[in-house]
Amino acid sequence: MKYNTLGKSDLQISEIAFGCMSLGENALENTFLVHRALEKGINFFDTADLYNHGDNEVQLGLALKGKRDKAVIATKVGNQWKADKSSWDWNPSKEYILRSVDESLRRLGTDYIDLYQLHGGMMEDPIDETIAAFEQLQQAGKIRYYGISSIRPNVIREYIKRSNIVSVMMQYSLLDRRPEESCLELLKSNNIGVLARGGVAKGLLAGKHPESYLNYDAAAVAKAALAIANISGKGRTLAQTALRFVLHQPAIAAAVVGIRTQNQLEEAAGVFTSAALTPQEINALQQAIQPSFYDQHR
């Protein structure tokens, strides 16, 4: 497995990260998958207090019991469940973040979080107050580093200017190249690592029947999927080819892959040993579909 330093931090994270959102509720199965991931060299696990009303953090904590020192744990905060658990409200306040971290620590069964991320963000937020909360938690030793999970260029620019974030999680794939326009190079130049999610575009780049995606119609999606298929083989599956496209960007520290089964795990872990894309293959993929651009939050 290849490891990259996450931005300005000293965290060494595997280039393929385990997206825990897909985990089920069977603790034995989850423990097997997490332990197998560690065996394969995957050391970065991403969860959130939002997932399954916090139980996702519980499942990850149970799976890592006795192996905490082998893992880099990332979780997120900012979405507050309503009392009846029917939906959630956005709450980036300092008071809520300071309260929520203790609950995440308890559920994860750890006394520190390696990377604590704001799970969203808007220009209307009390950004300086939010940053102050993360800085306070870092000084207290409850978190090692902090970042944000956002696709909004205007929000990202504010956090670059005002904070000490080490990472930004954002969606990026052949079917979502919006970050190329204004985010990837900006983050790289500021030594902020990108955690890319959605690399197989909900499976559309890995064999799922074409359907509309973002501003692309089914025909355009099919064209992108065909381009992936045309350069797969040679020891690369469709999903591995799609993830290799993501990882060719130098700004990206890790591709976060949702994993629920052992087959998915083995395929994801196999990205590292699969053949890297050649410049010609990257160009063929880029030419297969016109990149889209952010039309809001610019």
PDB file of C-alpha atoms in Angstrom:
ATOM      1  CA  MET A   1       0.000   0.000   0.000  1.00  0.00           C
ATOM      2  CA  LYS A   2       1.166   3.518  -0.725  1.00  0.00           C
ATOM      3  CA  TYR A   3       0.948   6.093   2.079  1.00  0.00           C
ATOM      4  CA  ASN A   4       0.718   9.854   1.771  1.00  0.00           C
ATOM      5  CA  THR A   5       1.200  12.613   4.301  1.00  0.00           C
ATOM      6  CA  LEU A   6      -2.135  14.337   4.839  1.00  0.00           C
ATOM      7  CA  GLY A   7      -1.538  18.007   4.118  1.00  0.00           C
ATOM      8  CA  LYS A   8       0.412  19.857   6.804  1.00  0.00           C
ATOM      9  CA  SER A   9      -0.173  17.108   9.361  1.00  0.00           C
ATOM     10  CA  ASP A  10       2.126  14.238  10.300  1.00  0.00           C
ATOM     11  CA  LEU A  11      -0.597  11.692   9.551  1.00  0.00           C
ATOM     12  CA  GLN A  12       0.531   8.990   7.153  1.00  0.00           C
ATOM     13  CA  ILE A  13      -2.620   7.683   5.501  1.00  0.00           C
ATOM     14  CA  SER A  14      -3.173   4.855   3.050  1.00  0.00           C
ATOM     15  CA  GLU A  15      -3.950   5.972  -0.477  1.00  0.00           C
ATOM     16  CA  ILE A  16      -7.099   3.860  -0.307  1.00  0.00           C
ATOM     17  CA  ALA A  17      -9.236   4.815   2.684  1.00  0.00           C
ATOM     18  CA  PHE A  18     -12.020   2.742   4.214  1.00  0.00           C
ATOM     19  CA  GLY A  19     -15.323   4.620   3.990  1.00  0.00           C
ATOM     20  CA  CYS A  20     -17.230   3.234   6.961  1.00  0.00           C
ATOM     21  CA  MET A  21     -20.639   4.612   6.007  1.00  0.00           C
ATOM     22  CA  SER A  22     -21.367   1.366   4.170  1.00  0.00           C
ATOM     23  CA  LEU A  23     -20.792  -0.846   7.206  1.00  0.00           C
ATOM     24  CA  GLY A  24     -23.796  -2.787   8.445  1.00  0.00           C
ATOM     25  CA  GLU A  25     -24.815  -3.536  12.027  1.00  0.00           C
ATOM     26  CA  ASN A  26     -23.195  -6.969  12.384  1.00  0.00           C
ATOM     27  CA  ALA A  27     -20.235  -6.365  14.684  1.00  0.00           C
ATOM     28  CA  LEU A  28     -18.511  -9.656  13.816  1.00  0.00           C
ATOM     29  CA  GLU A  29     -18.669  -8.983  10.088  1.00  0.00           C
ATOM     30  CA  ASN A  30     -17.495  -5.406  10.572  1.00  0.00           C
ATOM     31  CA  THR A  31     -14.585  -6.499  12.740  1.00  0.00           C
ATOM     32  CA  PHE A  32     -13.524  -9.028  10.123  1.00  0.00           C
ATOM     33  CA  LEU A  33     -13.585  -6.376   7.382  1.00  0.00           C
ATOM     34  CA  VAL A  34     -11.682  -3.784   9.435  1.00  0.00           C
ATOM     35  CA  HIS A  35      -9.036  -6.306  10.495  1.00  0.00           C
ATOM     36  CA  ARG A  36      -8.683  -7.520   6.920  1.00  0.00           C
ATOM     37  CA  ALA A  37      -8.290  -3.924   5.766  1.00  0.00           C
ATOM     38  CA  LEU A  38      -5.459  -3.436   8.247  1.00  0.00           C
ATOM     39  CA  GLU A  39      -3.825  -6.618   6.955  1.00  0.00           C
ATOM     40  CA  LYS A  40      -4.029  -5.228   3.425  1.00  0.00           C
ATOM     41  CA  GLY A  41      -2.357  -1.993   4.517  1.00  0.00           C
ATOM     42  CA  ILE A  42      -5.430   0.243   4.758  1.00  0.00           C
ATOM     43  CA  ASN A  43      -4.992   2.353   7.885  1.00  0.00           C
ATOM     44  CA  PHE A  44      -7.366   5.282   7.321  1.00  0.00           C
ATOM     45  CA  PHE A  45     -11.001   4.868   8.411  1.00  0.00           C
ATOM     46  CA  ASP A  46     -13.598   7.578   7.822  1.00  0.00           C
ATOM     47  CA  THR A  47     -16.918   7.738   9.665  1.00  0.00           C
ATOM     48  CA  ALA A  48     -19.300  10.424  11.016  1.00  0.00           C
ATOM     49  CA  ASP A  49     -21.564  10.945  13.987  1.00  0.00           C
ATOM     50  CA  LEU A  50     -24.425  11.263  11.481  1.00  0.00           C
ATOM     51  CA  TYR A  51     -24.133   7.732  10.106  1.00  0.00           C
ATOM     52  CA  ASN A  52     -26.765   5.407  11.535  1.00  0.00           C
ATOM     53  CA  HIS A  53     -27.422   7.817  14.412  1.00  0.00           C
ATOM     54  CA  GLY A  54     -23.872   7.386  15.697  1.00  0.00           C
ATOM     55  CA  ASP A  55     -23.848   3.586  15.624  1.00  0.00           C
ATOM     56  CA  ASN A  56     -21.367   3.648  12.746  1.00  0.00           C
ATOM     57  CA  GLU A  57     -18.819   5.152  15.131  1.00  0.00           C
ATOM     58  CA  VAL A  58     -19.674   2.452  17.671  1.00  0.00           C
ATOM     59  CA  GLN A  59     -19.115  -0.281  15.094  1.00  0.00           C
ATOM     60  CA  LEU A  60     -15.760   1.159  14.055  1.00  0.00           C
ATOM     61  CA  GLY A  61     -14.676   1.532  17.667  1.00  0.00           C
ATOM     62  CA  LEU A  62     -15.559  -2.085  18.435  1.00  0.00           C
ATOM     63  CA  ALA A  63     -13.728  -3.308  15.341  1.00  0.00           C
ATOM     64  CA  LEU A  64     -10.578  -1.389  16.268  1.00  0.00           C
ATOM     65  CA  LYS A  65     -10.530  -2.465  19.903  1.00  0.00           C
ATOM     66  CA  GLY A  66      -6.968  -3.478  20.692  1.00  0.00           C
ATOM     67  CA  LYS A  67      -5.755  -2.100  17.357  1.00  0.00           C
ATOM     68  CA  ARG A  68      -6.251   1.629  17.871  1.00  0.00           C
ATOM     69  CA  ASP A  69      -2.556   2.352  17.386  1.00  0.00           C
ATOM     70  CA  LYS A  70      -2.665   0.840  13.894  1.00  0.00           C
ATOM     71  CA  ALA A  71      -5.450   3.101  12.634  1.00  0.00           C
ATOM     72  CA  VAL A  72      -5.980   6.719  11.641  1.00  0.00           C
ATOM     73  CA  ILE A  73      -9.560   7.585  12.596  1.00  0.00           C
ATOM     74  CA  ALA A  74     -11.491  10.396  10.936  1.00  0.00           C
ATOM     75  CA  THR A  75     -15.007  11.385  11.916  1.00  0.00           C
ATOM     76  CA  LYS A  76     -17.294  14.351  11.306  1.00  0.00           C
ATOM     77  CA  VAL A  77     -19.541  16.777  13.154  1.00  0.00           C
ATOM     78  CA  GLY A  78     -22.123  19.451  12.352  1.00  0.00           C
ATOM     79  CA  ASN A  79     -25.324  17.571  11.620  1.00  0.00           C
ATOM     80  CA  GLN A  80     -27.510  17.381  14.716  1.00  0.00           C
ATOM     81  CA  TRP A  81     -30.206  14.719  14.837  1.00  0.00           C
ATOM     82  CA  LYS A  82     -33.650  15.918  15.871  1.00  0.00           C
ATOM     83  CA  ALA A  83     -35.085  14.420  19.040  1.00  0.00           C
ATOM     84  CA  ASP A  84     -37.300  12.004  17.110  1.00  0.00           C
ATOM     85  CA  LYS A  85     -34.374  10.958  14.848  1.00  0.00           C
ATOM     86  CA  SER A  86     -36.484  11.674  11.751  1.00  0.00           C
ATOM     87  CA  SER A  87     -33.969  14.111  10.237  1.00  0.00           C
ATOM     88  CA  TRP A  88     -31.219  16.450  11.247  1.00  0.00           C
ATOM     89  CA  ASP A  89     -30.411  20.158  11.436  1.00  0.00           C
ATOM     90  CA  TRP A  90     -27.188  21.877  10.484  1.00  0.00           C
ATOM     91  CA  ASN A  91     -25.356  23.109  13.593  1.00  0.00           C
ATOM     92  CA  PRO A  92     -21.751  24.330  13.222  1.00  0.00           C
ATOM     93  CA  SER A  93     -21.797  26.238  16.531  1.00  0.00           C
ATOM     94  CA  LYS A  94     -18.853  26.094  18.898  1.00  0.00           C
ATOM     95  CA  GLU A  95     -21.024  24.881  21.737  1.00  0.00           C
ATOM     96  CA  TYR A  96     -22.387  21.972  19.702  1.00  0.00           C
ATOM     97  CA  ILE A  97     -18.983  20.915  18.368  1.00  0.00           C
ATOM     98  CA  LEU A  98     -17.426  20.947  21.847  1.00  0.00           C
ATOM     99  CA  ARG A  99     -20.278  18.824  23.164  1.00  0.00           C
ATOM    100  CA  SER A 100     -20.358  16.434  20.219  1.00  0.00           C
ATOM    101  CA  VAL A 101     -16.707  15.482  20.299  1.00  0.00           C
ATOM    102  CA  ASP A 102     -17.082  13.808  23.692  1.00  0.00           C
ATOM    103  CA  GLU A 103     -19.933  11.688  22.367  1.00  0.00           C
ATOM    104  CA  SER A 104     -17.863  10.648  19.348  1.00  0.00           C
ATOM    105  CA  LEU A 105     -14.908   9.780  21.563  1.00  0.00           C
ATOM    106  CA  ARG A 106     -17.156   7.646  23.742  1.00  0.00           C
ATOM    107  CA  ARG A 107     -18.717   5.829  20.799  1.00  0.00           C
ATOM    108  CA  LEU A 108     -15.358   5.238  19.144  1.00  0.00           C
ATOM    109  CA  GLY A 109     -13.829   3.998  22.385  1.00  0.00           C
ATOM    110  CA  THR A 110     -10.791   6.258  22.078  1.00  0.00           C
ATOM    111  CA  ASP A 111      -9.393   9.287  23.866  1.00  0.00           C
ATOM    112  CA  TYR A 112      -8.406  11.158  20.712  1.00  0.00           C
ATOM    113  CA  ILE A 113      -9.568  11.569  17.111  1.00  0.00           C
ATOM    114  CA  ASP A 114      -6.897  11.840  14.450  1.00  0.00           C
ATOM    115  CA  LEU A 115      -8.942  13.974  12.041  1.00  0.00           C
ATOM    116  CA  TYR A 116     -12.123  15.794  13.059  1.00  0.00           C
ATOM    117  CA  GLN A 117     -14.037  17.205  10.103  1.00  0.00           C
ATOM    118  CA  LEU A 118     -16.830  19.716   9.733  1.00  0.00           C
ATOM    119  CA  HIS A 119     -19.515  17.749   7.888  1.00  0.00           C
ATOM    120  CA  GLY A 120     -20.501  20.480   5.448  1.00  0.00           C
ATOM    121  CA  GLY A 121     -20.323  24.256   5.643  1.00  0.00           C
ATOM    122  CA  MET A 122     -21.979  27.406   4.302  1.00  0.00           C
ATOM    123  CA  MET A 123     -20.927  31.020   3.927  1.00  0.00           C
ATOM    124  CA  GLU A 124     -23.667  31.957   6.398  1.00  0.00           C
ATOM    125  CA  ASP A 125     -22.042  29.894   9.170  1.00  0.00           C
ATOM    126  CA  PRO A 126     -20.237  31.517  12.116  1.00  0.00           C
ATOM    127  CA  ILE A 127     -16.972  30.364  10.543  1.00  0.00           C
ATOM    128  CA  ASP A 128     -14.595  31.935  13.064  1.00  0.00           C
ATOM    129  CA  GLU A 129     -16.585  30.406  15.927  1.00  0.00           C
ATOM    130  CA  THR A 130     -16.453  27.006  14.251  1.00  0.00           C
ATOM    131  CA  ILE A 131     -12.706  27.279  13.748  1.00  0.00           C
ATOM    132  CA  ALA A 132     -12.249  28.333  17.379  1.00  0.00           C
ATOM    133  CA  ALA A 133     -13.987  25.148  18.486  1.00  0.00           C
ATOM    134  CA  PHE A 134     -11.627  22.953  16.457  1.00  0.00           C
ATOM    135  CA  GLU A 135      -8.592  24.888  17.669  1.00  0.00           C
ATOM    136  CA  GLN A 136      -9.714  24.468  21.275  1.00  0.00           C
ATOM    137  CA  LEU A 137     -10.188  20.722  20.816  1.00  0.00           C
ATOM    138  CA  GLN A 138      -6.772  20.436  19.233  1.00  0.00           C
ATOM    139  CA  GLN A 139      -5.126  22.275  22.105  1.00  0.00           C
ATOM    140  CA  ALA A 140      -6.971  20.015  24.571  1.00  0.00           C
ATOM    141  CA  GLY A 141      -5.619  16.914  22.834  1.00  0.00           C
ATOM    142  CA  LYS A 142      -9.048  15.553  21.975  1.00  0.00           C
ATOM    143  CA  ILE A 143      -8.297  15.829  18.252  1.00  0.00           C
ATOM    144  CA  ARG A 144      -4.962  15.803  16.472  1.00  0.00           C
ATOM    145  CA  TYR A 145      -6.010  17.709  13.352  1.00  0.00           C
ATOM    146  CA  TYR A 146      -9.121  19.100  11.724  1.00  0.00           C
ATOM    147  CA  GLY A 147     -10.532  19.560   8.258  1.00  0.00           C
ATOM    148  CA  ILE A 148     -13.791  20.106   6.421  1.00  0.00           C
ATOM    149  CA  SER A 149     -15.986  18.027   4.147  1.00  0.00           C
ATOM    150  CA  SER A 150     -17.262  20.403   1.490  1.00  0.00           C
ATOM    151  CA  ILE A 151     -17.656  20.781  -2.268  1.00  0.00           C
ATOM    152  CA  ARG A 152     -18.267  24.547  -2.087  1.00  0.00           C
ATOM    153  CA  PRO A 153     -15.329  26.555  -3.479  1.00  0.00           C
ATOM    154  CA  ASN A 154     -16.331  29.741  -1.652  1.00  0.00           C
ATOM    155  CA  VAL A 155     -16.447  27.932   1.712  1.00  0.00           C
ATOM    156  CA  ILE A 156     -13.176  26.141   1.026  1.00  0.00           C
ATOM    157  CA  ARG A 157     -11.450  29.443   0.266  1.00  0.00           C
ATOM    158  CA  GLU A 158     -12.616  30.905   3.585  1.00  0.00           C
ATOM    159  CA  TYR A 159     -11.238  27.989   5.578  1.00  0.00           C
ATOM    160  CA  ILE A 160      -7.943  28.200   3.703  1.00  0.00           C
ATOM    161  CA  LYS A 161      -7.675  31.875   4.658  1.00  0.00           C
ATOM    162  CA  ARG A 162      -8.885  31.657   8.252  1.00  0.00           C
ATOM    163  CA  SER A 163      -7.993  28.241   9.633  1.00  0.00           C
ATOM    164  CA  ASN A 164      -5.366  25.541  10.011  1.00  0.00           C
ATOM    165  CA  ILE A 165      -7.270  22.792   8.206  1.00  0.00           C
ATOM    166  CA  VAL A 166      -5.105  19.945   6.927  1.00  0.00           C
ATOM    167  CA  SER A 167      -7.709  18.370   4.638  1.00  0.00           C
ATOM    168  CA  VAL A 168     -10.817  18.845   2.556  1.00  0.00           C
ATOM    169  CA  MET A 169     -13.067  15.926   1.668  1.00  0.00           C
ATOM    170  CA  MET A 170     -14.878  16.384  -1.615  1.00  0.00           C
ATOM    171  CA  GLN A 171     -16.503  14.391  -4.359  1.00  0.00           C
ATOM    172  CA  TYR A 172     -14.315  13.702  -7.384  1.00  0.00           C
ATOM    173  CA  SER A 173     -14.513  11.202 -10.238  1.00  0.00           C
ATOM    174  CA  LEU A 174     -14.540  11.026 -14.022  1.00  0.00           C
ATOM    175  CA  LEU A 175     -18.233  11.976 -13.728  1.00  0.00           C
ATOM    176  CA  ASP A 176     -17.567  14.832 -11.319  1.00  0.00           C
ATOM    177  CA  ARG A 177     -14.516  16.827 -12.306  1.00  0.00           C
ATOM    178  CA  ARG A 178     -15.780  20.076 -10.812  1.00  0.00           C
ATOM    179  CA  PRO A 179     -12.894  20.276  -8.289  1.00  0.00           C
ATOM    180  CA  GLU A 180     -10.407  20.561 -11.172  1.00  0.00           C
ATOM    181  CA  GLU A 181     -11.523  24.088 -12.011  1.00  0.00           C
ATOM    182  CA  SER A 182     -10.754  25.936  -8.804  1.00  0.00           C
ATOM    183  CA  CYS A 183     -10.107  23.609  -5.871  1.00  0.00           C
ATOM    184  CA  LEU A 184      -7.470  20.953  -6.508  1.00  0.00           C
ATOM    185  CA  GLU A 185      -4.581  23.231  -7.429  1.00  0.00           C
ATOM    186  CA  LEU A 186      -5.538  25.767  -4.756  1.00  0.00           C
ATOM    187  CA  LEU A 187      -5.502  23.108  -2.051  1.00  0.00           C
ATOM    188  CA  LYS A 188      -2.266  21.592  -3.304  1.00  0.00           C
ATOM    189  CA  SER A 189      -0.544  24.981  -3.314  1.00  0.00           C
ATOM    190  CA  ASN A 190      -1.635  25.500   0.309  1.00  0.00           C
ATOM    191  CA  ASN A 191      -0.480  22.007   1.335  1.00  0.00           C
ATOM    192  CA  ILE A 192      -3.986  20.852   2.235  1.00  0.00           C
ATOM    193  CA  GLY A 193      -4.738  17.228   1.453  1.00  0.00           C
ATOM    194  CA  VAL A 194      -7.781  16.220  -0.579  1.00  0.00           C
ATOM    195  CA  LEU A 195      -9.818  13.193   0.481  1.00  0.00           C
ATOM    196  CA  ALA A 196     -11.776  12.171  -2.602  1.00  0.00           C
ATOM    197  CA  ARG A 197     -15.107  10.401  -2.189  1.00  0.00           C
ATOM    198  CA  GLY A 198     -17.469   9.084  -4.859  1.00  0.00           C
ATOM    199  CA  GLY A 199     -14.707   7.788  -7.114  1.00  0.00           C
ATOM    200  CA  VAL A 200     -16.914   5.177  -8.799  1.00  0.00           C
ATOM    201  CA  ALA A 201     -19.912   7.554  -8.989  1.00  0.00           C
ATOM    202  CA  LYS A 202     -22.427   5.353  -7.154  1.00  0.00           C
ATOM    203  CA  GLY A 203     -21.233   2.354  -9.165  1.00  0.00           C
ATOM    204  CA  LEU A 204     -21.936   3.959 -12.545  1.00  0.00           C
ATOM    205  CA  LEU A 205     -18.251   3.671 -13.459  1.00  0.00           C
ATOM    206  CA  ALA A 206     -18.052   0.103 -12.157  1.00  0.00           C
ATOM    207  CA  GLY A 207     -20.699  -1.699 -14.190  1.00  0.00           C
ATOM    208  CA  LYS A 208     -23.992  -0.318 -12.884  1.00  0.00           C
ATOM    209  CA  HIS A 209     -26.632   0.326 -15.575  1.00  0.00           C
ATOM    210  CA  PRO A 210     -26.265   3.932 -16.835  1.00  0.00           C
ATOM    211  CA  GLU A 211     -28.596   6.561 -15.431  1.00  0.00           C
ATOM    212  CA  SER A 212     -28.448  10.334 -15.085  1.00  0.00           C
ATOM    213  CA  TYR A 213     -25.824  11.659 -12.678  1.00  0.00           C
ATOM    214  CA  LEU A 214     -25.407  15.292 -11.642  1.00  0.00           C
ATOM    215  CA  ASN A 215     -25.884  17.256 -14.889  1.00  0.00           C
ATOM    216  CA  TYR A 216     -25.079  14.294 -17.165  1.00  0.00           C
ATOM    217  CA  ASP A 217     -27.821  12.308 -18.836  1.00  0.00           C
ATOM    218  CA  ALA A 218     -27.720   8.510 -19.095  1.00  0.00           C
ATOM    219  CA  ALA A 219     -26.125   8.644 -22.548  1.00  0.00           C
ATOM    220  CA  ALA A 220     -23.213  10.737 -21.295  1.00  0.00           C
ATOM    221  CA  VAL A 221     -22.785   8.451 -18.287  1.00  0.00           C
ATOM    222  CA  ALA A 222     -22.718   5.454 -20.628  1.00  0.00           C
ATOM    223  CA  LYS A 223     -20.002   7.130 -22.688  1.00  0.00           C
ATOM    224  CA  ALA A 224     -17.849   7.695 -19.603  1.00  0.00           C
ATOM    225  CA  ALA A 225     -18.425   4.119 -18.433  1.00  0.00           C
ATOM    226  CA  LEU A 226     -17.416   2.821 -21.874  1.00  0.00           C
ATOM    227  CA  ALA A 227     -14.194   4.809 -21.722  1.00  0.00           C
ATOM    228  CA  ILE A 228     -13.431   3.188 -18.369  1.00  0.00           C
ATOM    229  CA  ALA A 229     -14.215  -0.246 -19.793  1.00  0.00           C
ATOM    230  CA  ASN A 230     -12.011   0.318 -22.832  1.00  0.00           C
ATOM    231  CA  ILE A 231      -8.870   0.722 -20.724  1.00  0.00           C
ATOM    232  CA  SER A 232      -9.725  -1.763 -17.996  1.00  0.00           C
ATOM    233  CA  GLY A 233      -8.430  -5.298 -18.002  1.00  0.00           C
ATOM    234  CA  LYS A 234      -4.641  -5.532 -17.888  1.00  0.00           C
ATOM    235  CA  GLY A 235      -4.994  -6.453 -14.229  1.00  0.00           C
ATOM    236  CA  ARG A 236      -7.437  -3.592 -13.469  1.00  0.00           C
ATOM    237  CA  THR A 237     -11.151  -3.931 -12.786  1.00  0.00           C
ATOM    238  CA  LEU A 238     -13.602  -1.207 -13.769  1.00  0.00           C
ATOM    239  CA  ALA A 239     -13.658   0.181 -10.216  1.00  0.00           C
ATOM    240  CA  GLN A 240      -9.874   0.099  -9.962  1.00  0.00           C
ATOM    241  CA  THR A 241      -9.578   2.014 -13.231  1.00  0.00           C
ATOM    242  CA  ALA A 242     -12.043   4.631 -11.985  1.00  0.00           C
ATOM    243  CA  LEU A 243     -10.122   4.984  -8.720  1.00  0.00           C
ATOM    244  CA  ARG A 244      -6.811   5.165 -10.556  1.00  0.00           C
ATOM    245  CA  PHE A 245      -8.237   8.139 -12.460  1.00  0.00           C
ATOM    246  CA  VAL A 246      -9.006   9.813  -9.133  1.00  0.00           C
ATOM    247  CA  LEU A 247      -5.559   9.118  -7.720  1.00  0.00           C
ATOM    248  CA  HIS A 248      -3.672  10.499 -10.707  1.00  0.00           C
ATOM    249  CA  GLN A 249      -4.354  13.974  -9.335  1.00  0.00           C
ATOM    250  CA  PRO A 250      -1.354  15.029  -7.170  1.00  0.00           C
ATOM    251  CA  ALA A 251      -3.567  17.014  -4.773  1.00  0.00           C
ATOM    252  CA  ILE A 252      -5.423  13.900  -3.672  1.00  0.00           C
ATOM    253  CA  ALA A 253      -4.046  12.182  -0.575  1.00  0.00           C
ATOM    254  CA  ALA A 254      -6.547   9.313  -0.532  1.00  0.00           C
ATOM    255  CA  ALA A 255      -9.587   7.944  -2.287  1.00  0.00           C
ATOM    256  CA  VAL A 256     -12.284   7.163   0.272  1.00  0.00           C
ATOM    257  CA  VAL A 257     -14.080   4.002  -0.830  1.00  0.00           C
ATOM    258  CA  GLY A 258     -17.317   2.752   0.700  1.00  0.00           C
ATOM    259  CA  ILE A 259     -16.770  -0.872   1.735  1.00  0.00           C
ATOM    260  CA  ARG A 260     -19.424  -3.317   2.899  1.00  0.00           C
ATOM    261  CA  THR A 261     -18.247  -6.741   1.661  1.00  0.00           C
ATOM    262  CA  GLN A 262     -14.982  -8.629   1.502  1.00  0.00           C
ATOM    263  CA  ASN A 263     -15.049  -8.568  -2.297  1.00  0.00           C
ATOM    264  CA  GLN A 264     -15.327  -4.786  -2.249  1.00  0.00           C
ATOM    265  CA  LEU A 265     -12.466  -4.629   0.228  1.00  0.00           C
ATOM    266  CA  GLU A 266     -10.173  -6.854  -1.808  1.00  0.00           C
ATOM    267  CA  GLU A 267     -10.932  -4.894  -4.970  1.00  0.00           C
ATOM    268  CA  ALA A 268     -10.301  -1.549  -3.278  1.00  0.00           C
ATOM    269  CA  ALA A 269      -7.084  -2.722  -1.644  1.00  0.00           C
ATOM    270  CA  GLY A 270      -5.996  -4.074  -5.009  1.00  0.00           C
ATOM    271  CA  VAL A 271      -5.954  -0.591  -6.526  1.00  0.00           C
ATOM    272  CA  PHE A 272      -2.429  -0.103  -5.211  1.00  0.00           C
ATOM    273  CA  THR A 273      -1.090  -3.186  -6.993  1.00  0.00           C
ATOM    274  CA  SER A 274      -3.029  -2.473 -10.190  1.00  0.00           C
ATOM    275  CA  ALA A 275      -1.285  -0.750 -13.077  1.00  0.00           C
ATOM    276  CA  ALA A 276      -1.177   3.023 -12.945  1.00  0.00           C
ATOM    277  CA  LEU A 277      -2.862   4.847 -15.814  1.00  0.00           C
ATOM    278  CA  THR A 278      -0.609   5.983 -18.615  1.00  0.00           C
ATOM    279  CA  PRO A 279      -0.781   9.611 -19.813  1.00  0.00           C
ATOM    280  CA  GLN A 280      -2.519   8.338 -22.937  1.00  0.00           C
ATOM    281  CA  GLU A 281      -5.151   6.508 -20.886  1.00  0.00           C
ATOM    282  CA  ILE A 282      -5.765   9.548 -18.687  1.00  0.00           C
ATOM    283  CA  ASN A 283      -6.200  11.680 -21.799  1.00  0.00           C
ATOM    284  CA  ALA A 284      -8.641   9.165 -23.298  1.00  0.00           C
ATOM    285  CA  LEU A 285     -10.773   9.321 -20.175  1.00  0.00           C
ATOM    286  CA  GLN A 286     -10.662  13.108 -20.034  1.00  0.00           C
ATOM    287  CA  GLN A 287     -11.724  13.349 -23.682  1.00  0.00           C
ATOM    288  CA  ALA A 288     -14.621  10.922 -23.219  1.00  0.00           C
ATOM    289  CA  ILE A 289     -16.859  13.431 -21.456  1.00  0.00           C
ATOM    290  CA  GLN A 290     -16.870  17.191 -21.030  1.00  0.00           C
ATOM    291  CA  PRO A 291     -16.046  18.255 -17.454  1.00  0.00           C
ATOM    292  CA  SER A 292     -18.763  19.974 -15.490  1.00  0.00           C
ATOM    293  CA  PHE A 293     -18.356  23.125 -13.411  1.00  0.00           C
ATOM    294  CA  TYR A 294     -19.827  24.401 -10.172  1.00  0.00           C
ATOM    295  CA  ASP A 295     -22.769  26.673 -10.938  1.00  0.00           C
ATOM    296  CA  GLN A 296     -23.326  27.675  -7.304  1.00  0.00           C
ATOM    297  CA  HIS A 297     -21.155  28.558  -4.304  1.00  0.00           C
ATOM    298  CA  ARG A 298     -18.344  29.711  -6.574  1.00  0.00           C
TER     299      ARG A 298
END
